[in-house]
């Protein structure tokens, strides 16, 4: 408990700094160690919806500008100005400096001491643990992130530590990994003076995420231009003892485990990033590839957790890509229809849906499905630790598979409707006015 007492003491000190700088911390809240989520913000007395709980002046946040103007780090960034194009790296430098030189007079040292020292994000999982997510985009993104961290430390941060030992001496890859973990899990993106800005806000970063609290981040986090401050507000009426949750974003569990190191059982936000590649053997490969690469809808196949598949939804980009892949030589002049939500032909539309159905079925891994449900059910009955990595992986897998099953039912319905309606069929990504020229 000594570690928690120390953190509470530091939080009290940082809260005093906030109030002294013109911010506020409501007397109706306090910081409590929760069983599953570390520290959280709880109501000491009833709170009303919309009531401001904490307000932090922007000047107290860890930001690129603050790090850039620090006496010791200014020289680093002046002489390596290209780093300013990568704000996450600058934030990581500021965090590492505070960890390496805790006695330095930099204004964010106390804040850094309140930050977690360990994370449960997937970059910290063993290879065996990560295998539990194989097939999910998190698996591949984690491997990519590990390689990126290795490369960036060896090419950027290691050399900086050698060149500027007075401010970064002793930096290791492990410390850099920790710093990036803080940036990815604790930073808040705001629009300030017309620019998107990332900042790490003291005390507010103690608020835990609950997707049932509100629909979007603005329901709990708000930036005020006039006061140049960020606030945490109560999104609903709260009783004494209730936790004051925040909403980090509309994030599926794959995003939560990757960036934050936890999952939410029965998360209302579900999505899967699924893409198909144009095979070189596809008829008219050169024409199709040029079209896909030149069109804004299909050019970038991103894995950003927004999902090409969501409940009741398949993205127009994914549908268009599959239509182009399934086009026959005689349909190549009609490729523009693919990105307009129009059929190239009934044959092509049917082939696209069958291809999507097969893609979904292959990803579902039916044999593993029932075993996963049984294993997860037992872990929930046994009240296995909230952060248990197998528990987290099973929740991601089971909920993703449920979404795939729902999507499969929807695609089968599309196939049936297309068969019965023929050329009169309106694709799901069609604009309101449908040109049924395709036959």
PDB file of C-alpha atoms in Angstrom, residues 50-340:
ATOM      1  CA  UNK A  50     -22.610  18.204 -16.560  1.00  0.00           C
ATOM      2  CA  UNK A  51     -20.990  19.221 -13.293  1.00  0.00           C
ATOM      3  CA  UNK A  52     -17.323  20.125 -13.674  1.00  0.00           C
ATOM      4  CA  UNK A  53     -15.092  17.824 -11.657  1.00  0.00           C
ATOM      5  CA  UNK A  54     -11.604  18.990 -12.619  1.00  0.00           C
ATOM      6  CA  UNK A  55     -10.322  21.889 -14.726  1.00  0.00           C
ATOM      7  CA  UNK A  56      -6.649  22.003 -15.708  1.00  0.00           C
ATOM      8  CA  UNK A  57      -4.995  25.012 -17.381  1.00  0.00           C
ATOM      9  CA  UNK A  58      -3.333  24.030 -20.642  1.00  0.00           C
ATOM     10  CA  UNK A  59      -0.032  25.466 -19.372  1.00  0.00           C
ATOM     11  CA  UNK A  60       0.151  22.674 -16.774  1.00  0.00           C
ATOM     12  CA  UNK A  61      -0.107  19.906 -19.367  1.00  0.00           C
ATOM     13  CA  UNK A  62       2.855  18.055 -20.828  1.00  0.00           C
ATOM     14  CA  UNK A  63       2.990  19.361 -24.387  1.00  0.00           C
ATOM     15  CA  UNK A  64       5.422  19.671 -27.266  1.00  0.00           C
ATOM     16  CA  UNK A  65       5.669  23.428 -26.689  1.00  0.00           C
ATOM     17  CA  UNK A  66       6.470  23.002 -23.010  1.00  0.00           C
ATOM     18  CA  UNK A  67       9.190  20.431 -23.733  1.00  0.00           C
ATOM     19  CA  UNK A  68      10.552  22.534 -26.564  1.00  0.00           C
ATOM     20  CA  UNK A  69      10.937  25.519 -24.238  1.00  0.00           C
ATOM     21  CA  UNK A  70      12.591  23.603 -21.420  1.00  0.00           C
ATOM     22  CA  UNK A  71      16.084  24.992 -20.830  1.00  0.00           C
ATOM     23  CA  UNK A  72      17.848  21.657 -21.147  1.00  0.00           C
ATOM     24  CA  UNK A  73      15.734  20.133 -23.936  1.00  0.00           C
ATOM     25  CA  UNK A  74      15.477  23.229 -26.112  1.00  0.00           C
ATOM     26  CA  UNK A  75      18.979  22.639 -27.431  1.00  0.00           C
ATOM     27  CA  UNK A  76      18.129  19.033 -28.332  1.00  0.00           C
ATOM     28  CA  UNK A  77      15.094  20.073 -30.361  1.00  0.00           C
ATOM     29  CA  UNK A  78      16.745  23.116 -31.934  1.00  0.00           C
ATOM     30  CA  UNK A  79      19.562  20.943 -33.221  1.00  0.00           C
ATOM     31  CA  UNK A  80      17.199  18.137 -34.279  1.00  0.00           C
ATOM     32  CA  UNK A  81      14.293  20.219 -35.559  1.00  0.00           C
ATOM     33  CA  UNK A  82      12.922  17.341 -37.646  1.00  0.00           C
ATOM     34  CA  UNK A  83      11.684  15.746 -34.428  1.00  0.00           C
ATOM     35  CA  UNK A  84       9.041  18.456 -34.153  1.00  0.00           C
ATOM     36  CA  UNK A  85       7.234  16.800 -37.052  1.00  0.00           C
ATOM     37  CA  UNK A  86       6.703  13.818 -34.735  1.00  0.00           C
ATOM     38  CA  UNK A  87       4.984  15.108 -31.577  1.00  0.00           C
ATOM     39  CA  UNK A  88       4.770  11.648 -29.985  1.00  0.00           C
ATOM     40  CA  UNK A  89       8.562  11.395 -30.082  1.00  0.00           C
ATOM     41  CA  UNK A  90       8.939  14.842 -28.504  1.00  0.00           C
ATOM     42  CA  UNK A  91       6.496  13.923 -25.736  1.00  0.00           C
ATOM     43  CA  UNK A  92       8.465  10.720 -25.176  1.00  0.00           C
ATOM     44  CA  UNK A  93      11.680  12.732 -24.852  1.00  0.00           C
ATOM     45  CA  UNK A  94      10.086  14.950 -22.211  1.00  0.00           C
ATOM     46  CA  UNK A  95       8.824  11.943 -20.270  1.00  0.00           C
ATOM     47  CA  UNK A  96      12.180  10.165 -20.412  1.00  0.00           C
ATOM     48  CA  UNK A  97      13.987  13.272 -19.202  1.00  0.00           C
ATOM     49  CA  UNK A  98      11.691  13.548 -16.176  1.00  0.00           C
ATOM     50  CA  UNK A  99      12.265   9.877 -15.341  1.00  0.00           C
ATOM     51  CA  UNK A 100      16.036  10.107 -15.768  1.00  0.00           C
ATOM     52  CA  UNK A 101      16.425  13.377 -13.854  1.00  0.00           C
ATOM     53  CA  UNK A 102      13.663  13.464 -11.218  1.00  0.00           C
ATOM     54  CA  UNK A 103      15.438  16.205  -9.282  1.00  0.00           C
ATOM     55  CA  UNK A 104      15.503  18.516 -12.307  1.00  0.00           C
ATOM     56  CA  UNK A 105      13.337  21.599 -11.994  1.00  0.00           C
ATOM     57  CA  UNK A 106      11.197  20.782 -15.051  1.00  0.00           C
ATOM     58  CA  UNK A 107       7.584  21.652 -14.361  1.00  0.00           C
ATOM     59  CA  UNK A 108       6.140  18.232 -15.168  1.00  0.00           C
ATOM     60  CA  UNK A 109       8.247  16.107 -12.787  1.00  0.00           C
ATOM     61  CA  UNK A 110       5.529  15.723 -10.137  1.00  0.00           C
ATOM     62  CA  UNK A 111       3.011  14.824 -12.818  1.00  0.00           C
ATOM     63  CA  UNK A 112       5.299  12.118 -14.211  1.00  0.00           C
ATOM     64  CA  UNK A 113       5.676  10.611 -10.754  1.00  0.00           C
ATOM     65  CA  UNK A 114       1.907   9.995 -10.660  1.00  0.00           C
ATOM     66  CA  UNK A 115       2.008   8.015 -13.921  1.00  0.00           C
ATOM     67  CA  UNK A 116       1.930   4.201 -13.924  1.00  0.00           C
ATOM     68  CA  UNK A 117       5.262   2.426 -14.088  1.00  0.00           C
ATOM     69  CA  UNK A 118       3.846  -0.698 -15.749  1.00  0.00           C
ATOM     70  CA  UNK A 119       1.415  -1.306 -18.584  1.00  0.00           C
ATOM     71  CA  UNK A 120      -0.593  -4.283 -19.796  1.00  0.00           C
ATOM     72  CA  UNK A 121      -0.627  -3.244 -23.463  1.00  0.00           C
ATOM     73  CA  UNK A 122       0.192  -5.929 -25.996  1.00  0.00           C
ATOM     74  CA  UNK A 123       3.755  -4.743 -26.667  1.00  0.00           C
ATOM     75  CA  UNK A 124       4.523  -6.063 -23.167  1.00  0.00           C
ATOM     76  CA  UNK A 125       2.942  -9.463 -23.740  1.00  0.00           C
ATOM     77  CA  UNK A 126       5.172 -12.475 -24.238  1.00  0.00           C
ATOM     78  CA  UNK A 127       5.203 -14.041 -27.693  1.00  0.00           C
ATOM     79  CA  UNK A 128       3.167 -16.937 -26.318  1.00  0.00           C
ATOM     80  CA  UNK A 129       0.563 -14.565 -24.871  1.00  0.00           C
ATOM     81  CA  UNK A 130       0.420 -12.581 -28.094  1.00  0.00           C
ATOM     82  CA  UNK A 131      -0.286 -15.774 -30.049  1.00  0.00           C
ATOM     83  CA  UNK A 132      -3.708 -15.757 -28.369  1.00  0.00           C
ATOM     84  CA  UNK A 133      -4.551 -12.770 -30.594  1.00  0.00           C
ATOM     85  CA  UNK A 134      -3.233 -14.231 -33.824  1.00  0.00           C
ATOM     86  CA  UNK A 135      -5.683 -13.478 -36.620  1.00  0.00           C
ATOM     87  CA  UNK A 136      -6.702 -10.202 -35.014  1.00  0.00           C
ATOM     88  CA  UNK A 137      -5.210  -6.974 -36.348  1.00  0.00           C
ATOM     89  CA  UNK A 138      -3.760  -6.306 -32.873  1.00  0.00           C
ATOM     90  CA  UNK A 139      -1.364  -9.223 -33.363  1.00  0.00           C
ATOM     91  CA  UNK A 140       0.181  -7.738 -36.509  1.00  0.00           C
ATOM     92  CA  UNK A 141       0.089  -4.153 -35.236  1.00  0.00           C
ATOM     93  CA  UNK A 142       1.918  -5.215 -32.074  1.00  0.00           C
ATOM     94  CA  UNK A 143       4.678  -6.916 -34.032  1.00  0.00           C
ATOM     95  CA  UNK A 144       4.976  -3.830 -36.226  1.00  0.00           C
ATOM     96  CA  UNK A 145       5.105  -1.566 -33.171  1.00  0.00           C
ATOM     97  CA  UNK A 146       7.862  -3.633 -31.599  1.00  0.00           C
ATOM     98  CA  UNK A 147       9.926  -3.349 -34.762  1.00  0.00           C
ATOM     99  CA  UNK A 148       9.204   0.391 -34.915  1.00  0.00           C
ATOM    100  CA  UNK A 149      10.330   0.869 -31.320  1.00  0.00           C
ATOM    101  CA  UNK A 150      13.546  -1.061 -31.963  1.00  0.00           C
ATOM    102  CA  UNK A 151      14.268   0.968 -35.069  1.00  0.00           C
ATOM    103  CA  UNK A 152      13.424   4.369 -33.573  1.00  0.00           C
ATOM    104  CA  UNK A 153      15.408   3.769 -30.418  1.00  0.00           C
ATOM    105  CA  UNK A 154      18.471   2.596 -32.324  1.00  0.00           C
ATOM    106  CA  UNK A 155      18.312   5.375 -34.918  1.00  0.00           C
ATOM    107  CA  UNK A 156      16.956   8.291 -32.875  1.00  0.00           C
ATOM    108  CA  UNK A 157      16.764   8.020 -29.114  1.00  0.00           C
ATOM    109  CA  UNK A 158      19.875   5.977 -28.440  1.00  0.00           C
ATOM    110  CA  UNK A 159      22.041   8.438 -30.383  1.00  0.00           C
ATOM    111  CA  UNK A 160      20.295  11.379 -28.657  1.00  0.00           C
ATOM    112  CA  UNK A 161      21.105   9.885 -25.259  1.00  0.00           C
ATOM    113  CA  UNK A 162      24.766   9.634 -26.274  1.00  0.00           C
ATOM    114  CA  UNK A 163      24.842  13.150 -27.739  1.00  0.00           C
ATOM    115  CA  UNK A 164      23.022  14.862 -24.854  1.00  0.00           C
ATOM    116  CA  UNK A 165      23.920  12.933 -21.688  1.00  0.00           C
ATOM    117  CA  UNK A 166      23.146  15.955 -19.504  1.00  0.00           C
ATOM    118  CA  UNK A 167      19.397  15.620 -20.298  1.00  0.00           C
ATOM    119  CA  UNK A 168      18.923  12.129 -21.779  1.00  0.00           C
ATOM    120  CA  UNK A 169      21.884  10.144 -20.513  1.00  0.00           C
ATOM    121  CA  UNK A 170      20.947   6.622 -19.452  1.00  0.00           C
ATOM    122  CA  UNK A 171      17.909   6.320 -21.726  1.00  0.00           C
ATOM    123  CA  UNK A 172      17.177   2.696 -22.637  1.00  0.00           C
ATOM    124  CA  UNK A 173      14.816   1.010 -25.043  1.00  0.00           C
ATOM    125  CA  UNK A 174      12.733  -0.080 -22.048  1.00  0.00           C
ATOM    126  CA  UNK A 175      12.399   3.517 -20.854  1.00  0.00           C
ATOM    127  CA  UNK A 176      11.492   4.663 -24.381  1.00  0.00           C
ATOM    128  CA  UNK A 177       8.846   1.924 -24.574  1.00  0.00           C
ATOM    129  CA  UNK A 178       7.408   3.118 -21.265  1.00  0.00           C
ATOM    130  CA  UNK A 179       7.344   6.730 -22.486  1.00  0.00           C
ATOM    131  CA  UNK A 180       5.502   5.804 -25.683  1.00  0.00           C
ATOM    132  CA  UNK A 181       3.050   3.758 -23.624  1.00  0.00           C
ATOM    133  CA  UNK A 182       2.292   6.858 -21.576  1.00  0.00           C
ATOM    134  CA  UNK A 183       1.790   8.935 -24.733  1.00  0.00           C
ATOM    135  CA  UNK A 184      -0.533   6.401 -26.333  1.00  0.00           C
ATOM    136  CA  UNK A 185      -2.582   5.722 -23.218  1.00  0.00           C
ATOM    137  CA  UNK A 186      -2.647   9.051 -21.358  1.00  0.00           C
ATOM    138  CA  UNK A 187      -2.560  11.798 -23.979  1.00  0.00           C
ATOM    139  CA  UNK A 188      -5.632  13.740 -24.995  1.00  0.00           C
ATOM    140  CA  UNK A 189      -6.106  15.297 -28.426  1.00  0.00           C
ATOM    141  CA  UNK A 190      -7.722  18.719 -28.486  1.00  0.00           C
ATOM    142  CA  UNK A 191      -8.241  21.458 -31.060  1.00  0.00           C
ATOM    143  CA  UNK A 192      -6.505  24.560 -29.733  1.00  0.00           C
ATOM    144  CA  UNK A 193      -6.173  27.776 -31.684  1.00  0.00           C
ATOM    145  CA  UNK A 194      -7.302  25.892 -34.781  1.00  0.00           C
ATOM    146  CA  UNK A 195      -4.628  23.195 -34.475  1.00  0.00           C
ATOM    147  CA  UNK A 196      -4.838  19.586 -33.354  1.00  0.00           C
ATOM    148  CA  UNK A 197      -2.706  19.270 -30.245  1.00  0.00           C
ATOM    149  CA  UNK A 198      -1.773  16.299 -28.097  1.00  0.00           C
ATOM    150  CA  UNK A 199      -1.284  16.890 -24.413  1.00  0.00           C
ATOM    151  CA  UNK A 200      -0.937  14.804 -21.264  1.00  0.00           C
ATOM    152  CA  UNK A 201      -3.205  16.360 -18.658  1.00  0.00           C
ATOM    153  CA  UNK A 202      -2.343  15.984 -14.973  1.00  0.00           C
ATOM    154  CA  UNK A 203      -4.951  14.394 -12.693  1.00  0.00           C
ATOM    155  CA  UNK A 204      -7.504  14.058 -15.509  1.00  0.00           C
ATOM    156  CA  UNK A 205      -5.483  11.074 -16.708  1.00  0.00           C
ATOM    157  CA  UNK A 206      -6.639   9.251 -13.560  1.00  0.00           C
ATOM    158  CA  UNK A 207     -10.148   8.934 -14.995  1.00  0.00           C
ATOM    159  CA  UNK A 208     -10.824   5.381 -16.162  1.00  0.00           C
ATOM    160  CA  UNK A 209     -12.718   4.561 -19.360  1.00  0.00           C
ATOM    161  CA  UNK A 210     -16.277   3.298 -19.465  1.00  0.00           C
ATOM    162  CA  UNK A 211     -18.001   3.204 -22.884  1.00  0.00           C
ATOM    163  CA  UNK A 212     -21.403   3.109 -21.188  1.00  0.00           C
ATOM    164  CA  UNK A 213     -20.767   6.528 -19.618  1.00  0.00           C
ATOM    165  CA  UNK A 214     -21.251   8.590 -22.773  1.00  0.00           C
ATOM    166  CA  UNK A 215     -21.162   8.357 -26.534  1.00  0.00           C
ATOM    167  CA  UNK A 216     -18.018  10.340 -27.331  1.00  0.00           C
ATOM    168  CA  UNK A 217     -14.991  11.829 -25.623  1.00  0.00           C
ATOM    169  CA  UNK A 218     -16.626  15.266 -25.481  1.00  0.00           C
ATOM    170  CA  UNK A 219     -19.232  13.848 -23.105  1.00  0.00           C
ATOM    171  CA  UNK A 220     -16.541  13.769 -20.423  1.00  0.00           C
ATOM    172  CA  UNK A 221     -13.485  15.744 -21.635  1.00  0.00           C
ATOM    173  CA  UNK A 222     -13.939  19.350 -22.764  1.00  0.00           C
ATOM    174  CA  UNK A 223     -11.538  22.031 -23.914  1.00  0.00           C
ATOM    175  CA  UNK A 224     -12.482  25.674 -23.310  1.00  0.00           C
ATOM    176  CA  UNK A 225     -10.933  28.223 -25.671  1.00  0.00           C
ATOM    177  CA  UNK A 226     -11.694  31.200 -23.453  1.00  0.00           C
ATOM    178  CA  UNK A 227      -9.972  29.829 -20.356  1.00  0.00           C
ATOM    179  CA  UNK A 228      -7.476  27.699 -22.327  1.00  0.00           C
ATOM    180  CA  UNK A 229      -8.202  24.755 -20.076  1.00  0.00           C
ATOM    181  CA  UNK A 230      -9.325  21.138 -20.206  1.00  0.00           C
ATOM    182  CA  UNK A 231     -12.094  19.852 -17.956  1.00  0.00           C
ATOM    183  CA  UNK A 232     -13.511  16.546 -16.834  1.00  0.00           C
ATOM    184  CA  UNK A 233     -17.286  16.717 -16.410  1.00  0.00           C
ATOM    185  CA  UNK A 234     -19.819  14.279 -15.044  1.00  0.00           C
ATOM    186  CA  UNK A 235     -21.720  12.825 -18.018  1.00  0.00           C
ATOM    187  CA  UNK A 236     -24.642  11.760 -15.812  1.00  0.00           C
ATOM    188  CA  UNK A 237     -25.915  12.080 -12.273  1.00  0.00           C
ATOM    189  CA  UNK A 238     -23.646  10.185  -9.869  1.00  0.00           C
ATOM    190  CA  UNK A 239     -24.245   8.954  -6.345  1.00  0.00           C
ATOM    191  CA  UNK A 240     -21.790   8.955  -3.474  1.00  0.00           C
ATOM    192  CA  UNK A 241     -19.261   6.184  -4.070  1.00  0.00           C
ATOM    193  CA  UNK A 242     -19.817   6.022  -7.848  1.00  0.00           C
ATOM    194  CA  UNK A 243     -16.759   6.111 -10.045  1.00  0.00           C
ATOM    195  CA  UNK A 244     -16.433   9.195 -12.246  1.00  0.00           C
ATOM    196  CA  UNK A 245     -15.628   7.521 -15.546  1.00  0.00           C
ATOM    197  CA  UNK A 246     -14.423   9.157 -18.736  1.00  0.00           C
ATOM    198  CA  UNK A 247     -14.848   8.197 -22.377  1.00  0.00           C
ATOM    199  CA  UNK A 248     -11.553   7.898 -24.221  1.00  0.00           C
ATOM    200  CA  UNK A 249     -13.286   7.416 -27.544  1.00  0.00           C
ATOM    201  CA  UNK A 250     -15.572   5.114 -29.523  1.00  0.00           C
ATOM    202  CA  UNK A 251     -13.137   2.229 -29.237  1.00  0.00           C
ATOM    203  CA  UNK A 252     -13.548  -1.530 -29.696  1.00  0.00           C
ATOM    204  CA  UNK A 253     -11.746  -3.896 -27.359  1.00  0.00           C
ATOM    205  CA  UNK A 254      -8.959  -4.454 -29.891  1.00  0.00           C
ATOM    206  CA  UNK A 255      -8.096  -0.743 -29.655  1.00  0.00           C
ATOM    207  CA  UNK A 256      -8.408  -0.744 -25.868  1.00  0.00           C
ATOM    208  CA  UNK A 257      -6.051  -3.678 -25.330  1.00  0.00           C
ATOM    209  CA  UNK A 258      -3.552  -2.345 -27.871  1.00  0.00           C
ATOM    210  CA  UNK A 259      -3.378   1.228 -26.581  1.00  0.00           C
ATOM    211  CA  UNK A 260      -4.546   1.020 -22.989  1.00  0.00           C
ATOM    212  CA  UNK A 261      -4.018  -2.546 -21.808  1.00  0.00           C
ATOM    213  CA  UNK A 262      -7.574  -3.496 -20.837  1.00  0.00           C
ATOM    214  CA  UNK A 263     -10.856  -4.642 -22.363  1.00  0.00           C
ATOM    215  CA  UNK A 264     -14.507  -3.981 -21.499  1.00  0.00           C
ATOM    216  CA  UNK A 265     -16.862  -6.927 -21.224  1.00  0.00           C
ATOM    217  CA  UNK A 266     -19.909  -6.392 -23.462  1.00  0.00           C
ATOM    218  CA  UNK A 267     -18.304  -3.357 -25.039  1.00  0.00           C
ATOM    219  CA  UNK A 268     -21.023  -1.620 -27.094  1.00  0.00           C
ATOM    220  CA  UNK A 269     -18.438  -0.499 -29.651  1.00  0.00           C
ATOM    221  CA  UNK A 270     -17.439  -3.340 -31.928  1.00  0.00           C
ATOM    222  CA  UNK A 271     -15.478  -3.145 -35.144  1.00  0.00           C
ATOM    223  CA  UNK A 272     -13.007  -5.135 -37.217  1.00  0.00           C
ATOM    224  CA  UNK A 273     -10.489  -3.842 -39.729  1.00  0.00           C
ATOM    225  CA  UNK A 274     -10.720  -6.354 -42.570  1.00  0.00           C
ATOM    226  CA  UNK A 275      -9.251  -5.831 -46.020  1.00  0.00           C
ATOM    227  CA  UNK A 276      -8.692  -7.919 -49.113  1.00  0.00           C
ATOM    228  CA  UNK A 277      -5.735  -7.676 -51.438  1.00  0.00           C
ATOM    229  CA  UNK A 278      -5.848  -7.679 -55.215  1.00  0.00           C
ATOM    230  CA  UNK A 279      -4.162 -10.946 -56.295  1.00  0.00           C
ATOM    231  CA  UNK A 280      -1.635 -10.624 -59.158  1.00  0.00           C
ATOM    232  CA  UNK A 281      -3.502 -13.398 -60.979  1.00  0.00           C
ATOM    233  CA  UNK A 282      -6.702 -11.327 -61.143  1.00  0.00           C
ATOM    234  CA  UNK A 283      -7.817 -10.610 -64.748  1.00  0.00           C
ATOM    235  CA  UNK A 284      -6.859  -7.064 -65.714  1.00  0.00           C
ATOM    236  CA  UNK A 285      -4.541  -6.756 -62.693  1.00  0.00           C
ATOM    237  CA  UNK A 286      -2.721  -3.648 -63.940  1.00  0.00           C
ATOM    238  CA  UNK A 287      -5.959  -1.785 -64.691  1.00  0.00           C
ATOM    239  CA  UNK A 288      -7.553  -2.784 -61.397  1.00  0.00           C
ATOM    240  CA  UNK A 289      -4.488  -1.949 -59.346  1.00  0.00           C
ATOM    241  CA  UNK A 290      -4.146   1.469 -60.966  1.00  0.00           C
ATOM    242  CA  UNK A 291      -7.813   2.176 -60.280  1.00  0.00           C
ATOM    243  CA  UNK A 292      -7.670   1.080 -56.634  1.00  0.00           C
ATOM    244  CA  UNK A 293      -4.515   3.101 -55.996  1.00  0.00           C
ATOM    245  CA  UNK A 294      -5.851   6.242 -57.664  1.00  0.00           C
ATOM    246  CA  UNK A 295      -9.263   6.362 -55.998  1.00  0.00           C
ATOM    247  CA  UNK A 296      -9.475   8.104 -52.583  1.00  0.00           C
ATOM    248  CA  UNK A 297     -11.991   5.560 -51.308  1.00  0.00           C
ATOM    249  CA  UNK A 298      -9.806   2.502 -51.933  1.00  0.00           C
ATOM    250  CA  UNK A 299      -6.281   3.942 -51.939  1.00  0.00           C
ATOM    251  CA  UNK A 300      -5.463   3.441 -48.260  1.00  0.00           C
ATOM    252  CA  UNK A 301      -6.194   0.239 -46.413  1.00  0.00           C
ATOM    253  CA  UNK A 302      -5.884   1.500 -42.856  1.00  0.00           C
ATOM    254  CA  UNK A 303      -5.837  -0.449 -39.608  1.00  0.00           C
ATOM    255  CA  UNK A 304      -7.070   2.323 -37.317  1.00  0.00           C
ATOM    256  CA  UNK A 305      -9.687   0.369 -35.332  1.00  0.00           C
ATOM    257  CA  UNK A 306     -12.533   2.346 -36.920  1.00  0.00           C
ATOM    258  CA  UNK A 307     -13.571  -0.859 -38.636  1.00  0.00           C
ATOM    259  CA  UNK A 308     -14.467  -1.852 -42.162  1.00  0.00           C
ATOM    260  CA  UNK A 309     -16.996  -4.110 -40.437  1.00  0.00           C
ATOM    261  CA  UNK A 310     -19.264  -2.878 -37.660  1.00  0.00           C
ATOM    262  CA  UNK A 311     -22.712  -4.014 -36.474  1.00  0.00           C
ATOM    263  CA  UNK A 312     -25.011  -3.745 -39.475  1.00  0.00           C
ATOM    264  CA  UNK A 313     -22.283  -2.180 -41.593  1.00  0.00           C
ATOM    265  CA  UNK A 314     -19.654  -3.077 -44.162  1.00  0.00           C
ATOM    266  CA  UNK A 315     -17.602  -0.118 -45.319  1.00  0.00           C
ATOM    267  CA  UNK A 316     -18.074   1.175 -48.874  1.00  0.00           C
ATOM    268  CA  UNK A 317     -14.279   0.991 -49.261  1.00  0.00           C
ATOM    269  CA  UNK A 318     -14.231  -2.748 -48.586  1.00  0.00           C
ATOM    270  CA  UNK A 319     -17.242  -3.433 -50.816  1.00  0.00           C
ATOM    271  CA  UNK A 320     -15.759  -1.349 -53.642  1.00  0.00           C
ATOM    272  CA  UNK A 321     -12.416  -3.147 -53.378  1.00  0.00           C
ATOM    273  CA  UNK A 322     -14.063  -6.562 -53.601  1.00  0.00           C
ATOM    274  CA  UNK A 323     -16.175  -5.493 -56.587  1.00  0.00           C
ATOM    275  CA  UNK A 324     -13.037  -4.379 -58.428  1.00  0.00           C
ATOM    276  CA  UNK A 325     -11.229  -7.625 -57.601  1.00  0.00           C
ATOM    277  CA  UNK A 326     -14.193  -9.690 -58.860  1.00  0.00           C
ATOM    278  CA  UNK A 327     -14.573  -7.708 -62.116  1.00  0.00           C
ATOM    279  CA  UNK A 328     -14.168  -9.626 -65.361  1.00  0.00           C
ATOM    280  CA  UNK A 329     -12.312  -8.201 -68.355  1.00  0.00           C
ATOM    281  CA  UNK A 330     -15.517  -6.915 -69.954  1.00  0.00           C
ATOM    282  CA  UNK A 331     -16.447  -5.058 -66.747  1.00  0.00           C
ATOM    283  CA  UNK A 332     -13.205  -3.079 -66.436  1.00  0.00           C
ATOM    284  CA  UNK A 333     -14.680   0.036 -68.137  1.00  0.00           C
ATOM    285  CA  UNK A 334     -17.341   0.061 -65.378  1.00  0.00           C
ATOM    286  CA  UNK A 335     -14.988   0.144 -62.369  1.00  0.00           C
ATOM    287  CA  UNK A 336     -16.082   3.647 -61.376  1.00  0.00           C
ATOM    288  CA  UNK A 337     -19.445   2.194 -60.421  1.00  0.00           C
ATOM    289  CA  UNK A 338     -17.720   0.105 -57.722  1.00  0.00           C
ATOM    290  CA  UNK A 339     -16.841   3.204 -55.676  1.00  0.00           C
ATOM    291  CA  UNK A 340     -20.252   4.794 -56.252  1.00  0.00           C
TER     292      UNK A 340
END
